[in-house]
Amino acid sequence: MKHRYVLLLVLLILFCRPVFADDAPINVELDTSEVPHLAQWGEEAKALIVRWHPRINNLLAIKDYKPPRQIALKIRKSDNGIGATSGTTITISSGWIEKHPEDSGLVVHELVHVIQSYPNGDPWWVTEGIADYLRWGIYEGKEQSWFPRPKEMRGYEKGYQVAAGFLLWLESDLAPGIVKKLNTAMRNGKYSDDLFMTETGKSLDDLWNEYVSLE
Ligand SMILES: [Zn+2]
């Protein structure tokens, strides 16, 4: 008799699991129908998304926010562009993959955009900086010296790798946790340059000047 209750309990737990979004599987719907010769590349990209979704989510974690777990990955036949994300759909151009099959990092960058799901991407350098920080700084593990550091006013506005290097420096040397805080502010539509002052005691532009003056 006792065993039946245990069995019932186990079944109940298993049955109820999908109710909790954190436990729901990450589902990637892969479409390589236009480019069947890239099907294997697509499968590897899909596996990469499944592995890196929880990692990126942990690094950016926002209380009470559950990022999309249903993602469409489409490799389209095109010689233009590299990758783009719209909502929960990641589109990658075949021409780029044919020339750069090793470029799996672009999938991580686009996956960050799915997880970010900001109400609006402004300022875009923060959106792209966070995506490239996670791609190049965390996934690719590049050293600080690898990141371009243009010595000009508000150079961080160039976004991508420039902003990523700036964020890596802030996160590693000055204000651990700042990327998570930036992400939360962006997600809640409450970003302001003042966040840098709050977190470091220095203005955004002073921080940038300090960063580009480093030896
Ligand atoms: Zn991007």
PDB file of C-alpha atoms and ligand atoms in Angstrom:
ATOM      1  CA  MET A   1       0.000   0.000   0.000  1.00  0.00           C
ATOM      2  CA  LYS A   2       2.746   2.378   1.030  1.00  0.00           C
ATOM      3  CA  HIS A   3       4.500   1.847  -2.289  1.00  0.00           C
ATOM      4  CA  ARG A   4       1.450   3.024  -4.139  1.00  0.00           C
ATOM      5  CA  TYR A   5       1.552   6.360  -2.333  1.00  0.00           C
ATOM      6  CA  VAL A   6       5.232   6.738  -3.154  1.00  0.00           C
ATOM      7  CA  LEU A   7       4.517   5.925  -6.780  1.00  0.00           C
ATOM      8  CA  LEU A   8       1.644   8.384  -6.820  1.00  0.00           C
ATOM      9  CA  LEU A   9       3.888  11.052  -5.329  1.00  0.00           C
ATOM     10  CA  VAL A  10       6.627  10.409  -7.906  1.00  0.00           C
ATOM     11  CA  LEU A  11       4.107  10.563 -10.741  1.00  0.00           C
ATOM     12  CA  LEU A  12       2.643  13.754  -9.330  1.00  0.00           C
ATOM     13  CA  ILE A  13       6.089  15.384  -9.143  1.00  0.00           C
ATOM     14  CA  LEU A  14       6.974  14.290 -12.680  1.00  0.00           C
ATOM     15  CA  PHE A  15       3.597  15.415 -13.978  1.00  0.00           C
ATOM     16  CA  CYS A  16       3.849  18.813 -12.316  1.00  0.00           C
ATOM     17  CA  ARG A  17       7.412  19.582 -13.459  1.00  0.00           C
ATOM     18  CA  PRO A  18       6.511  21.356 -16.708  1.00  0.00           C
ATOM     19  CA  VAL A  19       4.409  23.788 -14.680  1.00  0.00           C
ATOM     20  CA  PHE A  20       7.612  25.364 -13.426  1.00  0.00           C
ATOM     21  CA  ALA A  21       9.166  27.331 -16.253  1.00  0.00           C
ATOM     22  CA  ASP A  22      12.689  26.911 -14.855  1.00  0.00           C
ATOM     23  CA  ASP A  23      12.374  23.195 -15.362  1.00  0.00           C
ATOM     24  CA  ALA A  24      10.877  23.387 -18.839  1.00  0.00           C
ATOM     25  CA  PRO A  25      13.302  22.202 -21.501  1.00  0.00           C
ATOM     26  CA  ILE A  26      14.916  24.673 -23.860  1.00  0.00           C
ATOM     27  CA  ASN A  27      13.335  23.957 -27.171  1.00  0.00           C
ATOM     28  CA  VAL A  28      15.145  25.005 -30.338  1.00  0.00           C
ATOM     29  CA  GLU A  29      13.251  24.674 -33.570  1.00  0.00           C
ATOM     30  CA  LEU A  30      15.945  24.355 -36.241  1.00  0.00           C
ATOM     31  CA  ASP A  31      15.231  25.163 -39.873  1.00  0.00           C
ATOM     32  CA  THR A  32      17.940  24.391 -42.424  1.00  0.00           C
ATOM     33  CA  SER A  33      15.493  23.577 -45.232  1.00  0.00           C
ATOM     34  CA  GLU A  34      16.993  26.231 -47.551  1.00  0.00           C
ATOM     35  CA  VAL A  35      20.532  24.987 -46.955  1.00  0.00           C
ATOM     36  CA  PRO A  36      20.562  21.205 -46.319  1.00  0.00           C
ATOM     37  CA  HIS A  37      24.370  21.103 -46.613  1.00  0.00           C
ATOM     38  CA  LEU A  38      24.511  23.160 -43.383  1.00  0.00           C
ATOM     39  CA  ALA A  39      22.243  20.809 -41.430  1.00  0.00           C
ATOM     40  CA  GLN A  40      25.135  19.526 -39.304  1.00  0.00           C
ATOM     41  CA  TRP A  41      26.305  23.065 -38.531  1.00  0.00           C
ATOM     42  CA  GLY A  42      22.735  23.849 -37.520  1.00  0.00           C
ATOM     43  CA  GLU A  43      22.543  20.849 -35.197  1.00  0.00           C
ATOM     44  CA  GLU A  44      25.748  21.952 -33.466  1.00  0.00           C
ATOM     45  CA  ALA A  45      24.425  25.520 -33.137  1.00  0.00           C
ATOM     46  CA  LYS A  46      21.225  24.134 -31.650  1.00  0.00           C
ATOM     47  CA  ALA A  47      23.175  22.082 -29.083  1.00  0.00           C
ATOM     48  CA  LEU A  48      25.233  25.176 -28.257  1.00  0.00           C
ATOM     49  CA  ILE A  49      22.053  27.142 -27.525  1.00  0.00           C
ATOM     50  CA  VAL A  50      20.770  24.396 -25.214  1.00  0.00           C
ATOM     51  CA  ARG A  51      24.114  24.356 -23.318  1.00  0.00           C
ATOM     52  CA  TRP A  52      24.587  28.109 -23.096  1.00  0.00           C
ATOM     53  CA  HIS A  53      21.026  29.250 -22.400  1.00  0.00           C
ATOM     54  CA  PRO A  54      21.218  28.397 -18.670  1.00  0.00           C
ATOM     55  CA  ARG A  55      24.740  29.830 -18.356  1.00  0.00           C
ATOM     56  CA  ILE A  56      23.827  33.173 -19.899  1.00  0.00           C
ATOM     57  CA  ASN A  57      20.646  33.234 -17.897  1.00  0.00           C
ATOM     58  CA  ASN A  58      22.618  32.689 -14.690  1.00  0.00           C
ATOM     59  CA  LEU A  59      25.065  35.447 -15.546  1.00  0.00           C
ATOM     60  CA  LEU A  60      22.276  37.910 -16.315  1.00  0.00           C
ATOM     61  CA  ALA A  61      19.668  36.525 -13.895  1.00  0.00           C
ATOM     62  CA  ILE A  62      16.851  38.868 -13.023  1.00  0.00           C
ATOM     63  CA  LYS A  63      14.511  38.055 -10.153  1.00  0.00           C
ATOM     64  CA  ASP A  64      11.101  36.925 -11.369  1.00  0.00           C
ATOM     65  CA  TYR A  65      12.090  37.106 -15.042  1.00  0.00           C
ATOM     66  CA  LYS A  66      12.098  33.925 -17.058  1.00  0.00           C
ATOM     67  CA  PRO A  67      13.678  34.303 -20.481  1.00  0.00           C
ATOM     68  CA  PRO A  68      12.108  32.644 -23.527  1.00  0.00           C
ATOM     69  CA  ARG A  69      12.818  28.916 -23.711  1.00  0.00           C
ATOM     70  CA  GLN A  70      11.231  28.368 -27.115  1.00  0.00           C
ATOM     71  CA  ILE A  71      13.677  29.561 -29.767  1.00  0.00           C
ATOM     72  CA  ALA A  72      13.568  29.363 -33.558  1.00  0.00           C
ATOM     73  CA  LEU A  73      16.938  29.005 -35.333  1.00  0.00           C
ATOM     74  CA  LYS A  74      16.807  29.531 -39.061  1.00  0.00           C
ATOM     75  CA  ILE A  75      19.750  29.317 -41.440  1.00  0.00           C
ATOM     76  CA  ARG A  76      18.671  31.053 -44.585  1.00  0.00           C
ATOM     77  CA  LYS A  77      20.227  30.962 -48.008  1.00  0.00           C
ATOM     78  CA  SER A  78      21.861  34.362 -48.296  1.00  0.00           C
ATOM     79  CA  ASP A  79      25.191  36.003 -49.027  1.00  0.00           C
ATOM     80  CA  ASN A  80      24.257  39.112 -47.073  1.00  0.00           C
ATOM     81  CA  GLY A  81      24.749  39.796 -43.391  1.00  0.00           C
ATOM     82  CA  ILE A  82      25.802  37.465 -40.591  1.00  0.00           C
ATOM     83  CA  GLY A  83      23.137  36.923 -37.971  1.00  0.00           C
ATOM     84  CA  ALA A  84      20.135  38.735 -36.565  1.00  0.00           C
ATOM     85  CA  THR A  85      17.577  38.207 -33.846  1.00  0.00           C
ATOM     86  CA  SER A  86      13.986  39.285 -33.847  1.00  0.00           C
ATOM     87  CA  GLY A  87      12.046  38.326 -30.742  1.00  0.00           C
ATOM     88  CA  THR A  88      12.818  34.643 -30.226  1.00  0.00           C
ATOM     89  CA  THR A  89      13.883  33.971 -33.821  1.00  0.00           C
ATOM     90  CA  ILE A  90      17.590  33.826 -34.657  1.00  0.00           C
ATOM     91  CA  THR A  91      18.382  34.023 -38.370  1.00  0.00           C
ATOM     92  CA  ILE A  92      21.852  33.248 -39.700  1.00  0.00           C
ATOM     93  CA  SER A  93      23.088  33.773 -43.263  1.00  0.00           C
ATOM     94  CA  SER A  94      24.488  30.721 -45.055  1.00  0.00           C
ATOM     95  CA  GLY A  95      27.127  32.725 -46.932  1.00  0.00           C
ATOM     96  CA  TRP A  96      28.841  33.716 -43.672  1.00  0.00           C
ATOM     97  CA  ILE A  97      28.799  30.170 -42.277  1.00  0.00           C
ATOM     98  CA  GLU A  98      30.218  28.749 -45.507  1.00  0.00           C
ATOM     99  CA  LYS A  99      33.170  31.163 -45.218  1.00  0.00           C
ATOM    100  CA  HIS A 100      33.482  30.970 -41.408  1.00  0.00           C
ATOM    101  CA  PRO A 101      32.233  27.571 -40.214  1.00  0.00           C
ATOM    102  CA  GLU A 102      34.220  27.990 -36.973  1.00  0.00           C
ATOM    103  CA  ASP A 103      32.230  31.079 -35.980  1.00  0.00           C
ATOM    104  CA  SER A 104      29.977  29.455 -33.372  1.00  0.00           C
ATOM    105  CA  GLY A 105      30.331  32.527 -31.136  1.00  0.00           C
ATOM    106  CA  LEU A 106      27.869  34.441 -33.285  1.00  0.00           C
ATOM    107  CA  VAL A 107      25.178  32.025 -32.070  1.00  0.00           C
ATOM    108  CA  VAL A 108      26.013  32.919 -28.456  1.00  0.00           C
ATOM    109  CA  HIS A 109      25.769  36.647 -29.307  1.00  0.00           C
ATOM    110  CA  GLU A 110      22.317  36.188 -30.870  1.00  0.00           C
ATOM    111  CA  LEU A 111      21.187  33.942 -28.007  1.00  0.00           C
ATOM    112  CA  VAL A 112      22.011  36.764 -25.574  1.00  0.00           C
ATOM    113  CA  HIS A 113      19.575  38.981 -27.518  1.00  0.00           C
ATOM    114  CA  VAL A 114      16.815  36.387 -27.098  1.00  0.00           C
ATOM    115  CA  ILE A 115      17.472  36.253 -23.350  1.00  0.00           C
ATOM    116  CA  GLN A 116      17.735  40.055 -23.069  1.00  0.00           C
ATOM    117  CA  SER A 117      14.288  40.608 -24.667  1.00  0.00           C
ATOM    118  CA  TYR A 118      14.533  44.291 -23.741  1.00  0.00           C
ATOM    119  CA  PRO A 119      11.381  46.372 -24.207  1.00  0.00           C
ATOM    120  CA  ASN A 120      13.581  48.657 -26.322  1.00  0.00           C
ATOM    121  CA  GLY A 121      17.266  48.363 -27.163  1.00  0.00           C
ATOM    122  CA  ASP A 122      18.287  51.920 -26.219  1.00  0.00           C
ATOM    123  CA  PRO A 123      21.075  52.704 -25.739  1.00  0.00           C
ATOM    124  CA  TRP A 124      22.067  50.161 -28.336  1.00  0.00           C
ATOM    125  CA  TRP A 125      25.737  50.172 -27.293  1.00  0.00           C
ATOM    126  CA  VAL A 126      24.688  48.635 -23.954  1.00  0.00           C
ATOM    127  CA  THR A 127      22.565  45.972 -25.687  1.00  0.00           C
ATOM    128  CA  GLU A 128      25.342  45.047 -28.122  1.00  0.00           C
ATOM    129  CA  GLY A 129      28.071  45.510 -25.515  1.00  0.00           C
ATOM    130  CA  ILE A 130      26.451  42.987 -23.174  1.00  0.00           C
ATOM    131  CA  ALA A 131      25.918  40.509 -26.044  1.00  0.00           C
ATOM    132  CA  ASP A 132      29.564  40.793 -27.120  1.00  0.00           C
ATOM    133  CA  TYR A 133      30.839  40.773 -23.515  1.00  0.00           C
ATOM    134  CA  LEU A 134      29.175  37.375 -23.032  1.00  0.00           C
ATOM    135  CA  ARG A 135      30.336  36.184 -26.425  1.00  0.00           C
ATOM    136  CA  TRP A 136      33.974  37.328 -26.481  1.00  0.00           C
ATOM    137  CA  GLY A 137      34.682  37.818 -22.781  1.00  0.00           C
ATOM    138  CA  ILE A 138      32.959  34.708 -21.406  1.00  0.00           C
ATOM    139  CA  TYR A 139      32.314  32.212 -24.219  1.00  0.00           C
ATOM    140  CA  GLU A 140      35.491  32.888 -26.229  1.00  0.00           C
ATOM    141  CA  GLY A 141      37.496  33.794 -23.108  1.00  0.00           C
ATOM    142  CA  LYS A 142      39.462  36.630 -24.731  1.00  0.00           C
ATOM    143  CA  GLU A 143      42.013  38.551 -22.685  1.00  0.00           C
ATOM    144  CA  GLN A 144      41.403  42.214 -21.903  1.00  0.00           C
ATOM    145  CA  SER A 145      44.176  43.229 -24.311  1.00  0.00           C
ATOM    146  CA  TRP A 146      42.336  41.579 -27.226  1.00  0.00           C
ATOM    147  CA  PHE A 147      39.497  44.130 -27.152  1.00  0.00           C
ATOM    148  CA  PRO A 148      39.779  47.271 -29.312  1.00  0.00           C
ATOM    149  CA  ARG A 149      40.148  50.442 -27.227  1.00  0.00           C
ATOM    150  CA  PRO A 150      39.737  53.540 -29.428  1.00  0.00           C
ATOM    151  CA  LYS A 151      41.096  56.605 -27.645  1.00  0.00           C
ATOM    152  CA  GLU A 152      38.221  58.937 -28.333  1.00  0.00           C
ATOM    153  CA  MET A 153      35.419  60.589 -26.414  1.00  0.00           C
ATOM    154  CA  ARG A 154      32.538  58.221 -25.642  1.00  0.00           C
ATOM    155  CA  GLY A 155      34.228  55.457 -27.640  1.00  0.00           C
ATOM    156  CA  TYR A 156      31.988  52.945 -25.853  1.00  0.00           C
ATOM    157  CA  GLU A 157      29.163  54.160 -28.111  1.00  0.00           C
ATOM    158  CA  LYS A 158      30.763  52.080 -30.870  1.00  0.00           C
ATOM    159  CA  GLY A 159      29.154  49.123 -29.098  1.00  0.00           C
ATOM    160  CA  TYR A 160      30.065  45.508 -29.851  1.00  0.00           C
ATOM    161  CA  GLN A 161      33.658  44.545 -29.021  1.00  0.00           C
ATOM    162  CA  VAL A 162      34.608  48.045 -27.869  1.00  0.00           C
ATOM    163  CA  ALA A 163      31.777  48.212 -25.336  1.00  0.00           C
ATOM    164  CA  ALA A 164      32.370  44.543 -24.452  1.00  0.00           C
ATOM    165  CA  GLY A 165      36.000  45.244 -23.479  1.00  0.00           C
ATOM    166  CA  PHE A 166      34.890  48.230 -21.407  1.00  0.00           C
ATOM    167  CA  LEU A 167      32.309  46.066 -19.603  1.00  0.00           C
ATOM    168  CA  LEU A 168      34.878  43.307 -19.065  1.00  0.00           C
ATOM    169  CA  TRP A 169      37.221  45.823 -17.418  1.00  0.00           C
ATOM    170  CA  LEU A 170      34.445  47.237 -15.231  1.00  0.00           C
ATOM    171  CA  GLU A 171      33.215  43.779 -14.263  1.00  0.00           C
ATOM    172  CA  SER A 172      36.698  42.352 -13.555  1.00  0.00           C
ATOM    173  CA  ASP A 173      38.533  45.295 -12.030  1.00  0.00           C
ATOM    174  CA  LEU A 174      36.092  47.859 -10.685  1.00  0.00           C
ATOM    175  CA  ALA A 175      32.524  46.811 -10.112  1.00  0.00           C
ATOM    176  CA  PRO A 176      31.815  43.061 -10.151  1.00  0.00           C
ATOM    177  CA  GLY A 177      28.155  42.450 -10.931  1.00  0.00           C
ATOM    178  CA  ILE A 178      27.730  45.618 -12.984  1.00  0.00           C
ATOM    179  CA  VAL A 179      26.757  43.730 -16.156  1.00  0.00           C
ATOM    180  CA  LYS A 180      23.910  42.042 -14.311  1.00  0.00           C
ATOM    181  CA  LYS A 181      22.762  45.409 -12.969  1.00  0.00           C
ATOM    182  CA  LEU A 182      22.938  46.993 -16.430  1.00  0.00           C
ATOM    183  CA  ASN A 183      20.940  44.095 -17.822  1.00  0.00           C
ATOM    184  CA  THR A 184      18.282  44.434 -15.120  1.00  0.00           C
ATOM    185  CA  ALA A 185      17.960  48.176 -15.760  1.00  0.00           C
ATOM    186  CA  MET A 186      17.671  47.596 -19.518  1.00  0.00           C
ATOM    187  CA  ARG A 187      15.155  44.827 -19.045  1.00  0.00           C
ATOM    188  CA  ASN A 188      13.014  47.050 -16.793  1.00  0.00           C
ATOM    189  CA  GLY A 189      13.317  49.993 -19.192  1.00  0.00           C
ATOM    190  CA  LYS A 190      15.091  51.993 -16.462  1.00  0.00           C
ATOM    191  CA  TYR A 191      18.604  52.403 -17.837  1.00  0.00           C
ATOM    192  CA  SER A 192      20.371  55.657 -17.095  1.00  0.00           C
ATOM    193  CA  ASP A 193      24.056  56.638 -17.340  1.00  0.00           C
ATOM    194  CA  ASP A 194      23.752  57.401 -13.601  1.00  0.00           C
ATOM    195  CA  LEU A 195      23.961  53.661 -12.942  1.00  0.00           C
ATOM    196  CA  PHE A 196      27.724  53.880 -13.513  1.00  0.00           C
ATOM    197  CA  MET A 197      28.022  56.600 -10.867  1.00  0.00           C
ATOM    198  CA  THR A 198      25.917  54.582  -8.414  1.00  0.00           C
ATOM    199  CA  GLU A 199      28.006  51.453  -8.924  1.00  0.00           C
ATOM    200  CA  THR A 200      31.489  52.940  -9.114  1.00  0.00           C
ATOM    201  CA  GLY A 201      31.340  56.488  -7.743  1.00  0.00           C
ATOM    202  CA  LYS A 202      32.557  57.738 -11.149  1.00  0.00           C
ATOM    203  CA  SER A 203      30.685  59.029 -14.187  1.00  0.00           C
ATOM    204  CA  LEU A 204      30.432  56.949 -17.346  1.00  0.00           C
ATOM    205  CA  ASP A 205      32.703  59.291 -19.298  1.00  0.00           C
ATOM    206  CA  ASP A 206      35.294  59.452 -16.492  1.00  0.00           C
ATOM    207  CA  LEU A 207      35.326  55.662 -16.417  1.00  0.00           C
ATOM    208  CA  TRP A 208      35.806  55.506 -20.175  1.00  0.00           C
ATOM    209  CA  ASN A 209      38.707  58.001 -20.017  1.00  0.00           C
ATOM    210  CA  GLU A 210      40.296  55.950 -17.244  1.00  0.00           C
ATOM    211  CA  TYR A 211      39.861  52.766 -19.310  1.00  0.00           C
ATOM    212  CA  VAL A 212      41.484  54.135 -22.455  1.00  0.00           C
ATOM    213  CA  SER A 213      44.382  55.615 -20.443  1.00  0.00           C
ATOM    214  CA  LEU A 214      45.328  52.237 -18.970  1.00  0.00           C
ATOM    215  CA  GLU A 215      48.685  50.954 -20.076  1.00  0.00           C
TER     216      GLU A 215
HETATM  217 ZN    ZN B   1      23.726  41.984 -31.659  1.00  0.00          ZN
END
